[in-house]
C-alpha cells in the first residue's frame, strides 16, 4: 500500500460526463476484482485523473479485501525493476512478485514503447494473471491503437477487456472539482473566484489545481482578499502559457528549425547522423520540450521513432551548451520567438 496515495479515493473523485464511464468502470472493478471488467485500460491526456482512478481502485480493494495482494507500479518503475532484476540475476524473484498478485495496477503503459524485453516479460505476466482471473488495470496517455513500437501480441492483450477514455471536464465539472479541492484542503474560496478559475483554465484537472493553489497561496501570503480582478491577473500568465503550448505542434517546430538551418524537414525525422543534421535535430527536440506538453517519449516518436533517452540527452546537451555558447543561445531564442509568432 506504500505506493498508494491515500487522497486518491473514489470519494475524492468528482464524476462528470467526461469521466463517468471510466470512473464507474473502476468502481465496479474495485467492488469485484477479477470478475467484472478484466483487464481494463483507461486512456486520456495528462492531468485528467488516470492515476487518481487507478490508485482509487487500489485503495478501495485494500479496504474491502484485506488479504489481497495489490501492486501499483508505474510502467517506468516496472521497467527499472526488471532491468535491475536482470543485473542482479533475480528475474525469478521478479516474476514471482508480479505473477502472484491479486490486483495489478500499471500506470502510464505508453512508457513501454521501445522497451522490447520488458514488453516480453509483461506479456507473460499478463497471461499468467489473466488465466488465473486476477485483476489488471492499465492507464495510457492515448488509445492503445496509437502506440507505436509495441509488440502486436502485447497490444492485443491491452485491447482485450474494457478500454475507456477520460475527456477534459466541462465548466460545471471544473467548478465541482475546484469546490471539492477547496474543502479537501480545508480552505475557503468564494464562488466568484471559483468561477473565474473554471472559466480560464480549461485544459485539465492538474492545471486547475495549480491555479487554485496559486490563488489560495496569494490570499495567505499577501493577506489580501482575492477579488475577481486579482484572480484574473493571477491566472493571466497561467492561461496564456497553457494556450501558448496548446497551439504549437512539433511539426511547426520542425518546419521552422529546418528552414533556419536550410535542411529538409524530413531529415529531422530520419536516421542521418551527420552533424549538419543531428545538431538542428537536437535543437528542435529541445524546443519541442520547451514549447509543447509532449513527453520525451512522444517527442522521440515525432522525430522518427527515437528513444526517449535520446531526446533527454539532446535536451541536456543543448541546455548545457547554451550556457557556454552565446550564439547558440541567441539562435534558440530567435527560433522560439519565431515559432511562438512573437
Ligand atoms: P493523470 O494521471 O491522468 O495525468 P492525475 O490522476 O494525476 O492525472 O490527476 C491530476 C490531478 O487532478 C490529481 O491531483 C487528481 O487528484 C486530480 N483530479 C483529476 N480528475 C479529478 C476528478 N474528477 N475529481 C477530483 N480530482 C481530480
Ligand atoms: Mg498519471
mmCIF file of C-alpha atoms and ligand atoms in Angstrom:
data_model
loop_
_atom_site.group_PDB
_atom_site.id
_atom_site.type_symbol
_atom_site.label_atom_id
_atom_site.label_comp_id
_atom_site.label_asym_id
_atom_site.label_seq_id
_atom_site.Cartn_x
_atom_site.Cartn_y
_atom_site.Cartn_z
ATOM 1 C CA UNK A 1 0.000 0.000 0.000
ATOM 2 C CA UNK A 2 3.058 2.221 0.424
ATOM 3 C CA UNK A 3 2.842 3.495 -3.140
ATOM 4 C CA UNK A 4 -0.831 4.347 -2.946
ATOM 5 C CA UNK A 5 -1.626 7.939 -2.096
ATOM 6 C CA UNK A 6 -4.382 7.991 0.474
ATOM 7 C CA UNK A 7 -6.079 11.053 -1.066
ATOM 8 C CA UNK A 8 -6.657 9.145 -4.281
ATOM 9 C CA UNK A 9 -10.046 7.702 -3.429
ATOM 10 C CA UNK A 10 -13.358 7.433 -5.232
ATOM 11 C CA UNK A 11 -14.821 9.758 -2.590
ATOM 12 C CA UNK A 12 -12.420 12.481 -3.664
ATOM 13 C CA UNK A 13 -13.057 11.925 -7.352
ATOM 14 C CA UNK A 14 -15.696 14.185 -8.870
ATOM 15 C CA UNK A 15 -17.715 12.396 -11.504
ATOM 16 C CA UNK A 16 -18.898 14.358 -14.526
ATOM 17 C CA UNK A 17 -19.939 13.496 -18.040
ATOM 18 C CA UNK A 18 -16.323 13.489 -19.110
ATOM 19 C CA UNK A 19 -15.250 10.669 -16.824
ATOM 20 C CA UNK A 20 -18.395 8.829 -15.691
ATOM 21 C CA UNK A 21 -17.848 5.785 -17.891
ATOM 22 C CA UNK A 22 -14.256 5.319 -16.728
ATOM 23 C CA UNK A 23 -14.971 6.129 -13.073
ATOM 24 C CA UNK A 24 -17.919 3.759 -12.842
ATOM 25 C CA UNK A 25 -15.938 1.000 -14.503
ATOM 26 C CA UNK A 26 -13.212 1.488 -11.901
ATOM 27 C CA UNK A 27 -15.727 1.383 -9.056
ATOM 28 C CA UNK A 28 -17.211 -1.838 -10.424
ATOM 29 C CA UNK A 29 -13.737 -3.331 -10.698
ATOM 30 C CA UNK A 30 -12.837 -2.357 -7.134
ATOM 31 C CA UNK A 31 -16.026 -3.981 -5.839
ATOM 32 C CA UNK A 32 -15.428 -7.179 -7.705
ATOM 33 C CA UNK A 33 -11.778 -7.530 -8.676
ATOM 34 C CA UNK A 34 -11.070 -10.015 -11.448
ATOM 35 C CA UNK A 35 -14.738 -10.669 -12.040
ATOM 36 C CA UNK A 36 -16.228 -7.671 -13.801
ATOM 37 C CA UNK A 37 -14.020 -5.976 -16.385
ATOM 38 C CA UNK A 38 -10.704 -7.676 -16.793
ATOM 39 C CA UNK A 39 -8.377 -6.328 -17.969
ATOM 40 C CA UNK A 40 -9.322 -2.674 -18.096
ATOM 41 C CA UNK A 41 -7.414 0.142 -19.715
ATOM 42 C CA UNK A 42 -8.064 3.810 -19.058
ATOM 43 C CA UNK A 43 -6.652 6.291 -21.507
ATOM 44 C CA UNK A 44 -6.599 10.059 -21.794
ATOM 45 C CA UNK A 45 -4.381 13.105 -21.794
ATOM 46 C CA UNK A 46 -2.240 14.407 -18.995
ATOM 47 C CA UNK A 47 -3.904 15.563 -15.777
ATOM 48 C CA UNK A 48 -7.324 14.050 -16.435
ATOM 49 C CA UNK A 49 -7.353 11.655 -13.480
ATOM 50 C CA UNK A 50 -5.825 8.398 -14.720
ATOM 51 C CA UNK A 51 -3.506 7.950 -11.753
ATOM 52 C CA UNK A 52 -6.203 9.090 -9.341
ATOM 53 C CA UNK A 53 -8.660 6.456 -10.596
ATOM 54 C CA UNK A 54 -6.059 3.694 -10.749
ATOM 55 C CA UNK A 55 -4.956 4.303 -7.194
ATOM 56 C CA UNK A 56 -8.560 4.608 -6.020
ATOM 57 C CA UNK A 57 -9.050 1.024 -7.160
ATOM 58 C CA UNK A 58 -6.027 0.003 -5.100
ATOM 59 C CA UNK A 59 -7.202 1.862 -2.020
ATOM 60 C CA UNK A 60 -10.728 0.533 -2.242
ATOM 61 C CA UNK A 61 -9.674 -3.089 -2.770
ATOM 62 C CA UNK A 62 -7.246 -2.746 0.103
ATOM 63 C CA UNK A 63 -10.056 -1.598 2.417
ATOM 64 C CA UNK A 64 -12.506 -4.286 1.314
ATOM 65 C CA UNK A 65 -10.360 -7.333 0.718
ATOM 66 C CA UNK A 66 -7.720 -7.182 3.405
ATOM 67 C CA UNK A 67 -5.711 -10.201 2.358
ATOM 68 C CA UNK A 68 -5.458 -9.240 -1.314
ATOM 69 C CA UNK A 69 -2.043 -8.581 -2.692
ATOM 70 C CA UNK A 70 -2.234 -5.319 -4.598
ATOM 71 C CA UNK A 71 0.611 -3.926 -6.633
ATOM 72 C CA UNK A 72 0.549 -0.426 -8.069
ATOM 73 C CA UNK A 73 3.518 0.433 -10.249
ATOM 74 C CA UNK A 74 4.319 2.927 -12.971
ATOM 75 C CA UNK A 75 5.470 1.400 -16.240
ATOM 76 C CA UNK A 76 8.711 3.253 -15.717
ATOM 77 C CA UNK A 77 9.348 1.636 -12.335
ATOM 78 C CA UNK A 78 8.283 -1.748 -13.628
ATOM 79 C CA UNK A 79 10.892 -1.380 -16.368
ATOM 80 C CA UNK A 80 13.603 -0.237 -13.980
ATOM 81 C CA UNK A 81 12.839 -3.018 -11.542
ATOM 82 C CA UNK A 82 13.041 -5.535 -14.348
ATOM 83 C CA UNK A 83 16.379 -4.194 -15.536
ATOM 84 C CA UNK A 84 17.693 -4.359 -12.005
ATOM 85 C CA UNK A 85 16.413 -7.904 -11.617
ATOM 86 C CA UNK A 86 18.360 -8.893 -14.722
ATOM 87 C CA UNK A 87 21.501 -7.215 -13.419
ATOM 88 C CA UNK A 88 21.217 -8.926 -10.035
ATOM 89 C CA UNK A 89 20.200 -12.260 -11.537
ATOM 90 C CA UNK A 90 16.922 -12.077 -9.678
ATOM 91 C CA UNK A 91 14.458 -12.420 -12.528
ATOM 92 C CA UNK A 92 12.810 -15.400 -10.828
ATOM 93 C CA UNK A 93 12.052 -13.237 -7.824
ATOM 94 C CA UNK A 94 10.706 -10.520 -10.112
ATOM 95 C CA UNK A 95 8.445 -12.973 -11.925
ATOM 96 C CA UNK A 96 7.194 -14.344 -8.630
ATOM 97 C CA UNK A 97 6.397 -10.879 -7.323
ATOM 98 C CA UNK A 98 4.272 -9.917 -10.292
ATOM 99 C CA UNK A 99 2.681 -13.271 -11.029
ATOM 100 C CA UNK A 100 1.319 -13.796 -7.542
ATOM 101 C CA UNK A 101 -0.695 -10.605 -7.162
ATOM 102 C CA UNK A 102 -4.468 -10.366 -6.909
ATOM 103 C CA UNK A 103 -4.622 -6.910 -8.406
ATOM 104 C CA UNK A 104 -2.004 -5.441 -10.724
ATOM 105 C CA UNK A 105 -2.236 -1.724 -11.493
ATOM 106 C CA UNK A 106 0.229 -0.392 -14.066
ATOM 107 C CA UNK A 107 0.264 3.342 -14.719
ATOM 108 C CA UNK A 108 1.366 5.007 -17.979
ATOM 109 C CA UNK A 109 1.960 1.982 -20.173
ATOM 110 C CA UNK A 110 2.973 4.262 -23.070
ATOM 111 C CA UNK A 111 6.350 4.155 -21.349
ATOM 112 C CA UNK A 112 6.748 0.548 -22.554
ATOM 113 C CA UNK A 113 7.183 1.774 -26.115
ATOM 114 C CA UNK A 114 10.552 0.547 -27.436
ATOM 115 C CA UNK A 115 11.243 -1.493 -24.288
ATOM 116 C CA UNK A 116 11.049 -4.825 -26.061
ATOM 117 C CA UNK A 117 12.367 -7.047 -23.327
ATOM 118 C CA UNK A 118 10.143 -5.519 -20.676
ATOM 119 C CA UNK A 119 7.186 -5.887 -23.045
ATOM 120 C CA UNK A 120 8.027 -9.548 -23.398
ATOM 121 C CA UNK A 121 8.135 -10.014 -19.642
ATOM 122 C CA UNK A 122 4.858 -8.167 -19.163
ATOM 123 C CA UNK A 123 3.247 -10.273 -21.859
ATOM 124 C CA UNK A 124 3.971 -13.423 -19.840
ATOM 125 C CA UNK A 125 2.912 -11.786 -16.586
ATOM 126 C CA UNK A 126 -0.318 -10.772 -18.273
ATOM 127 C CA UNK A 127 -1.051 -14.286 -19.449
ATOM 128 C CA UNK A 128 -0.380 -15.801 -16.049
ATOM 129 C CA UNK A 129 -2.651 -13.329 -14.282
ATOM 130 C CA UNK A 130 -5.330 -13.470 -16.940
ATOM 131 C CA UNK A 131 -5.516 -17.256 -16.753
ATOM 132 C CA UNK A 132 -5.972 -17.162 -13.006
ATOM 133 C CA UNK A 133 -8.577 -14.364 -13.229
ATOM 134 C CA UNK A 134 -6.525 -11.798 -11.391
ATOM 135 C CA UNK A 135 -7.488 -8.201 -11.981
ATOM 136 C CA UNK A 136 -5.333 -5.984 -14.177
ATOM 137 C CA UNK A 137 -5.859 -2.296 -14.835
ATOM 138 C CA UNK A 138 -3.639 -0.146 -17.030
ATOM 139 C CA UNK A 139 -3.504 3.502 -17.961
ATOM 140 C CA UNK A 140 -2.164 5.062 -21.122
ATOM 141 C CA UNK A 141 -1.937 8.591 -22.496
ATOM 142 C CA UNK A 142 -3.627 7.603 -25.768
ATOM 143 C CA UNK A 143 -5.648 4.749 -27.269
ATOM 144 C CA UNK A 144 -3.523 1.613 -27.492
ATOM 145 C CA UNK A 145 -4.057 1.535 -31.254
ATOM 146 C CA UNK A 146 -1.977 4.721 -31.477
ATOM 147 C CA UNK A 147 1.027 3.344 -29.626
ATOM 148 C CA UNK A 148 3.907 2.736 -31.942
ATOM 149 C CA UNK A 149 6.703 0.274 -31.289
ATOM 150 C CA UNK A 150 4.809 -2.025 -29.032
ATOM 151 C CA UNK A 151 4.584 -5.711 -29.879
ATOM 152 C CA UNK A 152 1.360 -6.777 -31.557
ATOM 153 C CA UNK A 153 0.689 -9.529 -29.088
ATOM 154 C CA UNK A 154 1.045 -7.211 -26.096
ATOM 155 C CA UNK A 155 -1.103 -4.609 -27.823
ATOM 156 C CA UNK A 156 -3.813 -7.188 -28.362
ATOM 157 C CA UNK A 157 -3.666 -8.055 -24.644
ATOM 158 C CA UNK A 158 -4.137 -4.416 -23.684
ATOM 159 C CA UNK A 159 -7.059 -4.164 -26.078
ATOM 160 C CA UNK A 160 -8.732 -7.161 -24.533
ATOM 161 C CA UNK A 161 -11.372 -6.392 -21.922
ATOM 162 C CA UNK A 162 -12.592 -2.848 -21.491
ATOM 163 C CA UNK A 163 -10.885 0.274 -22.866
ATOM 164 C CA UNK A 164 -12.377 3.579 -21.684
ATOM 165 C CA UNK A 165 -11.284 7.159 -22.137
ATOM 166 C CA UNK A 166 -11.182 10.264 -19.977
ATOM 167 C CA UNK A 167 -12.112 13.591 -21.531
ATOM 168 C CA UNK A 168 -11.405 17.099 -20.241
ATOM 169 C CA UNK A 169 -14.076 18.258 -17.769
ATOM 170 C CA UNK A 170 -16.871 20.676 -18.675
ATOM 171 C CA UNK A 171 -17.167 24.074 -16.994
ATOM 172 C CA UNK A 172 -19.630 22.705 -14.439
ATOM 173 C CA UNK A 173 -17.435 19.731 -13.592
ATOM 174 C CA UNK A 174 -14.432 22.039 -13.312
ATOM 175 C CA UNK A 175 -16.336 24.101 -10.738
ATOM 176 C CA UNK A 176 -17.353 20.975 -8.834
ATOM 177 C CA UNK A 177 -13.772 19.698 -8.810
ATOM 178 C CA UNK A 178 -12.450 23.037 -7.547
ATOM 179 C CA UNK A 179 -15.023 23.089 -4.761
ATOM 180 C CA UNK A 180 -14.065 19.588 -3.725
ATOM 181 C CA UNK A 181 -10.382 20.526 -3.648
ATOM 182 C CA UNK A 182 -11.095 23.613 -1.533
ATOM 183 C CA UNK A 183 -12.926 21.505 1.041
ATOM 184 C CA UNK A 184 -10.250 18.809 0.942
ATOM 185 C CA UNK A 185 -7.648 21.421 1.762
ATOM 186 C CA UNK A 186 -9.781 22.956 4.497
ATOM 187 C CA UNK A 187 -9.750 26.382 2.832
ATOM 188 C CA UNK A 188 -12.272 28.925 1.691
ATOM 189 C CA UNK A 189 -12.549 30.439 -1.751
ATOM 190 C CA UNK A 190 -15.512 32.464 -2.991
ATOM 191 C CA UNK A 191 -17.787 31.135 -5.710
ATOM 192 C CA UNK A 192 -16.921 34.143 -7.821
ATOM 193 C CA UNK A 193 -13.234 33.205 -7.791
ATOM 194 C CA UNK A 194 -14.023 29.528 -8.374
ATOM 195 C CA UNK A 195 -15.955 30.534 -11.479
ATOM 196 C CA UNK A 196 -13.080 32.593 -12.799
ATOM 197 C CA UNK A 197 -10.620 29.738 -12.375
ATOM 198 C CA UNK A 198 -13.011 27.315 -14.059
ATOM 199 C CA UNK A 199 -13.513 29.744 -16.936
ATOM 200 C CA UNK A 200 -9.838 30.456 -17.515
ATOM 201 C CA UNK A 201 -8.330 27.034 -17.007
ATOM 202 C CA UNK A 202 -9.880 24.651 -19.466
ATOM 203 C CA UNK A 203 -7.095 22.164 -20.146
ATOM 204 C CA UNK A 204 -7.066 19.598 -17.380
ATOM 205 C CA UNK A 205 -7.518 18.995 -13.673
ATOM 206 C CA UNK A 206 -3.833 19.281 -12.848
ATOM 207 C CA UNK A 207 -3.759 22.831 -14.229
ATOM 208 C CA UNK A 208 -6.970 23.609 -12.342
ATOM 209 C CA UNK A 209 -5.341 22.512 -9.093
ATOM 210 C CA UNK A 210 -2.237 24.566 -9.800
ATOM 211 C CA UNK A 211 -4.396 27.646 -10.372
ATOM 212 C CA UNK A 212 -6.328 27.026 -7.182
ATOM 213 C CA UNK A 213 -3.124 26.622 -5.183
ATOM 214 C CA UNK A 214 -1.842 29.903 -6.565
ATOM 215 C CA UNK A 215 -4.998 31.756 -5.579
ATOM 216 C CA UNK A 216 -5.013 30.269 -2.083
ATOM 217 C CA UNK A 217 -1.303 30.973 -1.622
ATOM 218 C CA UNK A 218 -1.805 34.575 -2.669
ATOM 219 C CA UNK A 219 -4.530 35.177 -0.121
ATOM 220 C CA UNK A 220 -2.459 33.545 2.616
ATOM 221 C CA UNK A 221 0.883 35.142 1.809
ATOM 222 C CA UNK A 222 -0.202 38.595 0.744
ATOM 223 C CA UNK A 223 -3.016 38.526 3.295
ATOM 224 C CA UNK A 224 -5.445 40.068 0.921
ATOM 225 C CA UNK A 225 -8.891 39.038 -0.072
ATOM 226 C CA UNK A 226 -8.733 37.679 -3.622
ATOM 227 C CA UNK A 227 -11.128 39.742 -5.719
ATOM 228 C CA UNK A 228 -12.302 38.949 -9.198
ATOM 229 C CA UNK A 229 -9.675 41.318 -10.656
ATOM 230 C CA UNK A 230 -6.834 39.853 -8.620
ATOM 231 C CA UNK A 231 -7.832 36.315 -9.578
ATOM 232 C CA UNK A 232 -7.888 37.321 -13.225
ATOM 233 C CA UNK A 233 -4.439 38.817 -13.126
ATOM 234 C CA UNK A 234 -3.043 35.924 -11.091
ATOM 235 C CA UNK A 235 -4.263 33.479 -13.703
ATOM 236 C CA UNK A 236 -3.493 35.507 -16.805
ATOM 237 C CA UNK A 237 0.035 34.088 -17.078
ATOM 238 C CA UNK A 238 -1.159 30.574 -16.499
ATOM 239 C CA UNK A 239 -3.908 30.545 -19.087
ATOM 240 C CA UNK A 240 -1.610 32.314 -21.533
ATOM 241 C CA UNK A 241 1.025 29.683 -21.010
ATOM 242 C CA UNK A 242 -1.440 26.909 -21.494
ATOM 243 C CA UNK A 243 -2.789 28.301 -24.741
ATOM 244 C CA UNK A 244 0.730 29.031 -25.981
ATOM 245 C CA UNK A 245 1.666 25.452 -25.506
ATOM 246 C CA UNK A 246 -1.511 24.106 -26.975
ATOM 247 C CA UNK A 247 -1.247 25.715 -30.372
ATOM 248 C CA UNK A 248 2.306 24.748 -31.181
ATOM 249 C CA UNK A 249 2.870 21.425 -32.851
ATOM 250 C CA UNK A 250 6.124 19.539 -33.214
ATOM 251 C CA UNK A 251 5.640 19.781 -36.963
ATOM 252 C CA UNK A 252 5.703 23.572 -36.832
ATOM 253 C CA UNK A 253 8.874 23.401 -34.789
ATOM 254 C CA UNK A 254 10.459 21.009 -37.260
ATOM 255 C CA UNK A 255 9.465 23.240 -40.148
ATOM 256 C CA UNK A 256 10.970 26.408 -38.651
ATOM 257 C CA UNK A 257 14.145 24.702 -37.477
ATOM 258 C CA UNK A 258 14.650 23.009 -40.843
ATOM 259 C CA UNK A 259 14.153 26.312 -42.667
ATOM 260 C CA UNK A 260 16.569 28.097 -40.417
ATOM 261 C CA UNK A 261 19.303 25.527 -40.951
ATOM 262 C CA UNK A 262 18.490 25.081 -44.593
ATOM 263 C CA UNK A 263 17.839 21.366 -44.379
ATOM 264 C CA UNK A 264 14.857 19.229 -45.263
ATOM 265 C CA UNK A 265 12.140 18.739 -42.656
ATOM 266 C CA UNK A 266 12.331 15.037 -43.316
ATOM 267 C CA UNK A 267 15.989 14.971 -42.314
ATOM 268 C CA UNK A 268 14.928 15.740 -38.754
ATOM 269 C CA UNK A 269 12.910 12.545 -38.717
ATOM 270 C CA UNK A 270 15.265 10.154 -40.492
ATOM 271 C CA UNK A 271 18.290 8.274 -39.255
ATOM 272 C CA UNK A 272 21.001 10.569 -40.617
ATOM 273 C CA UNK A 273 23.626 11.350 -38.053
ATOM 274 C CA UNK A 274 25.862 13.875 -39.755
ATOM 275 C CA UNK A 275 26.415 16.920 -37.651
ATOM 276 C CA UNK A 276 24.676 19.245 -40.103
ATOM 277 C CA UNK A 277 21.512 17.255 -39.428
ATOM 278 C CA UNK A 278 21.884 15.944 -35.908
ATOM 279 C CA UNK A 279 22.617 19.315 -34.342
ATOM 280 C CA UNK A 280 19.479 21.026 -35.700
ATOM 281 C CA UNK A 281 17.588 17.886 -34.706
ATOM 282 C CA UNK A 282 18.755 18.249 -31.116
ATOM 283 C CA UNK A 283 17.756 21.910 -31.125
ATOM 284 C CA UNK A 284 14.319 21.005 -32.481
ATOM 285 C CA UNK A 285 13.916 18.397 -29.737
ATOM 286 C CA UNK A 286 14.919 20.920 -27.103
ATOM 287 C CA UNK A 287 12.425 23.463 -28.422
ATOM 288 C CA UNK A 288 9.691 20.819 -28.604
ATOM 289 C CA UNK A 289 10.197 20.158 -24.924
ATOM 290 C CA UNK A 290 10.144 23.876 -24.123
ATOM 291 C CA UNK A 291 7.090 24.829 -26.145
ATOM 292 C CA UNK A 292 4.801 21.810 -26.032
ATOM 293 C CA UNK A 293 3.314 19.494 -23.438
ATOM 294 C CA UNK A 294 4.598 16.374 -25.179
ATOM 295 C CA UNK A 295 6.585 13.862 -23.174
ATOM 296 C CA UNK A 296 10.097 12.894 -24.217
ATOM 297 C CA UNK A 297 8.647 9.596 -25.442
ATOM 298 C CA UNK A 298 6.216 11.420 -27.703
ATOM 299 C CA UNK A 299 8.874 13.812 -28.929
ATOM 300 C CA UNK A 300 11.093 10.837 -29.747
ATOM 301 C CA UNK A 301 8.301 9.351 -31.806
ATOM 302 C CA UNK A 302 7.798 12.569 -33.741
ATOM 303 C CA UNK A 303 11.485 12.547 -34.610
ATOM 304 C CA UNK A 304 11.461 9.256 -36.448
ATOM 305 C CA UNK A 305 10.765 6.881 -33.577
ATOM 306 C CA UNK A 306 13.725 7.747 -31.388
ATOM 307 C CA UNK A 307 14.003 6.558 -27.816
ATOM 308 C CA UNK A 308 13.047 8.960 -25.031
ATOM 309 C CA UNK A 309 16.581 8.731 -23.634
ATOM 310 C CA UNK A 310 17.901 10.122 -26.920
ATOM 311 C CA UNK A 311 15.554 13.061 -26.521
ATOM 312 C CA UNK A 312 16.612 13.575 -22.915
ATOM 313 C CA UNK A 313 20.240 13.517 -23.971
ATOM 314 C CA UNK A 314 19.585 16.083 -26.713
ATOM 315 C CA UNK A 315 17.791 18.406 -24.304
ATOM 316 C CA UNK A 316 20.587 18.195 -21.744
ATOM 317 C CA UNK A 317 23.205 18.761 -24.372
ATOM 318 C CA UNK A 318 21.541 21.867 -25.778
ATOM 319 C CA UNK A 319 20.850 23.212 -22.292
ATOM 320 C CA UNK A 320 24.429 22.866 -21.173
ATOM 321 C CA UNK A 321 25.860 24.109 -24.448
ATOM 322 C CA UNK A 322 23.713 27.217 -24.350
ATOM 323 C CA UNK A 323 25.344 28.187 -21.061
ATOM 324 C CA UNK A 324 28.760 28.491 -22.668
ATOM 325 C CA UNK A 325 27.796 29.347 -26.221
ATOM 326 C CA UNK A 326 26.035 32.717 -26.555
ATOM 327 C CA UNK A 327 25.494 32.229 -30.280
ATOM 328 C CA UNK A 328 23.564 29.033 -29.712
ATOM 329 C CA UNK A 329 21.607 30.806 -27.023
ATOM 330 C CA UNK A 330 20.668 33.558 -29.477
ATOM 331 C CA UNK A 331 19.707 31.071 -32.171
ATOM 332 C CA UNK A 332 17.358 29.107 -29.930
ATOM 333 C CA UNK A 333 15.851 32.302 -28.546
ATOM 334 C CA UNK A 334 15.269 33.577 -32.048
ATOM 335 C CA UNK A 335 13.689 30.299 -33.144
ATOM 336 C CA UNK A 336 11.456 30.116 -30.095
ATOM 337 C CA UNK A 337 10.196 33.643 -30.745
ATOM 338 C CA UNK A 338 9.550 32.891 -34.368
ATOM 339 C CA UNK A 339 7.710 29.652 -33.571
ATOM 340 C CA UNK A 340 5.565 31.391 -30.985
ATOM 341 C CA UNK A 341 4.815 34.052 -33.591
ATOM 342 C CA UNK A 342 6.123 36.872 -31.439
HETATM 343 P P1 LIG B 1 -3.176 11.790 -14.940
HETATM 344 O O1 LIG B 1 -2.632 10.585 -14.235
HETATM 345 O O2 LIG B 1 -4.271 11.473 -15.906
HETATM 346 O O3 LIG B 1 -2.124 12.649 -15.555
HETATM 347 P P2 LIG B 1 -3.907 12.555 -12.266
HETATM 348 O O4 LIG B 1 -4.686 11.382 -11.840
HETATM 349 O O5 LIG B 1 -2.519 12.693 -11.742
HETATM 350 O O6 LIG B 1 -3.892 12.696 -13.850
HETATM 351 O O7 LIG B 1 -4.744 13.853 -11.902
HETATM 352 C C1 LIG B 1 -4.161 15.137 -11.763
HETATM 353 C C2 LIG B 1 -4.722 15.805 -10.541
HETATM 354 O O8 LIG B 1 -6.087 16.110 -10.773
HETATM 355 C C3 LIG B 1 -4.675 14.912 -9.312
HETATM 356 O O9 LIG B 1 -4.332 15.701 -8.201
HETATM 357 C C4 LIG B 1 -6.098 14.385 -9.181
HETATM 358 O O10 LIG B 1 -6.450 14.183 -7.828
HETATM 359 C C5 LIG B 1 -6.909 15.499 -9.784
HETATM 360 N N1 LIG B 1 -8.135 15.031 -10.449
HETATM 361 C C6 LIG B 1 -8.259 14.594 -11.719
HETATM 362 N N2 LIG B 1 -9.532 14.301 -12.017
HETATM 363 C C7 LIG B 1 -10.246 14.564 -10.901
HETATM 364 C C8 LIG B 1 -11.636 14.485 -10.577
HETATM 365 N N3 LIG B 1 -12.559 14.069 -11.466
HETATM 366 N N4 LIG B 1 -12.009 14.834 -9.324
HETATM 367 C C9 LIG B 1 -11.100 15.270 -8.439
HETATM 368 N N5 LIG B 1 -9.790 15.380 -8.678
HETATM 369 C C10 LIG B 1 -9.351 15.045 -9.905
HETATM 370 MG MG1 LIG B 2 -0.686 9.870 -14.075
#
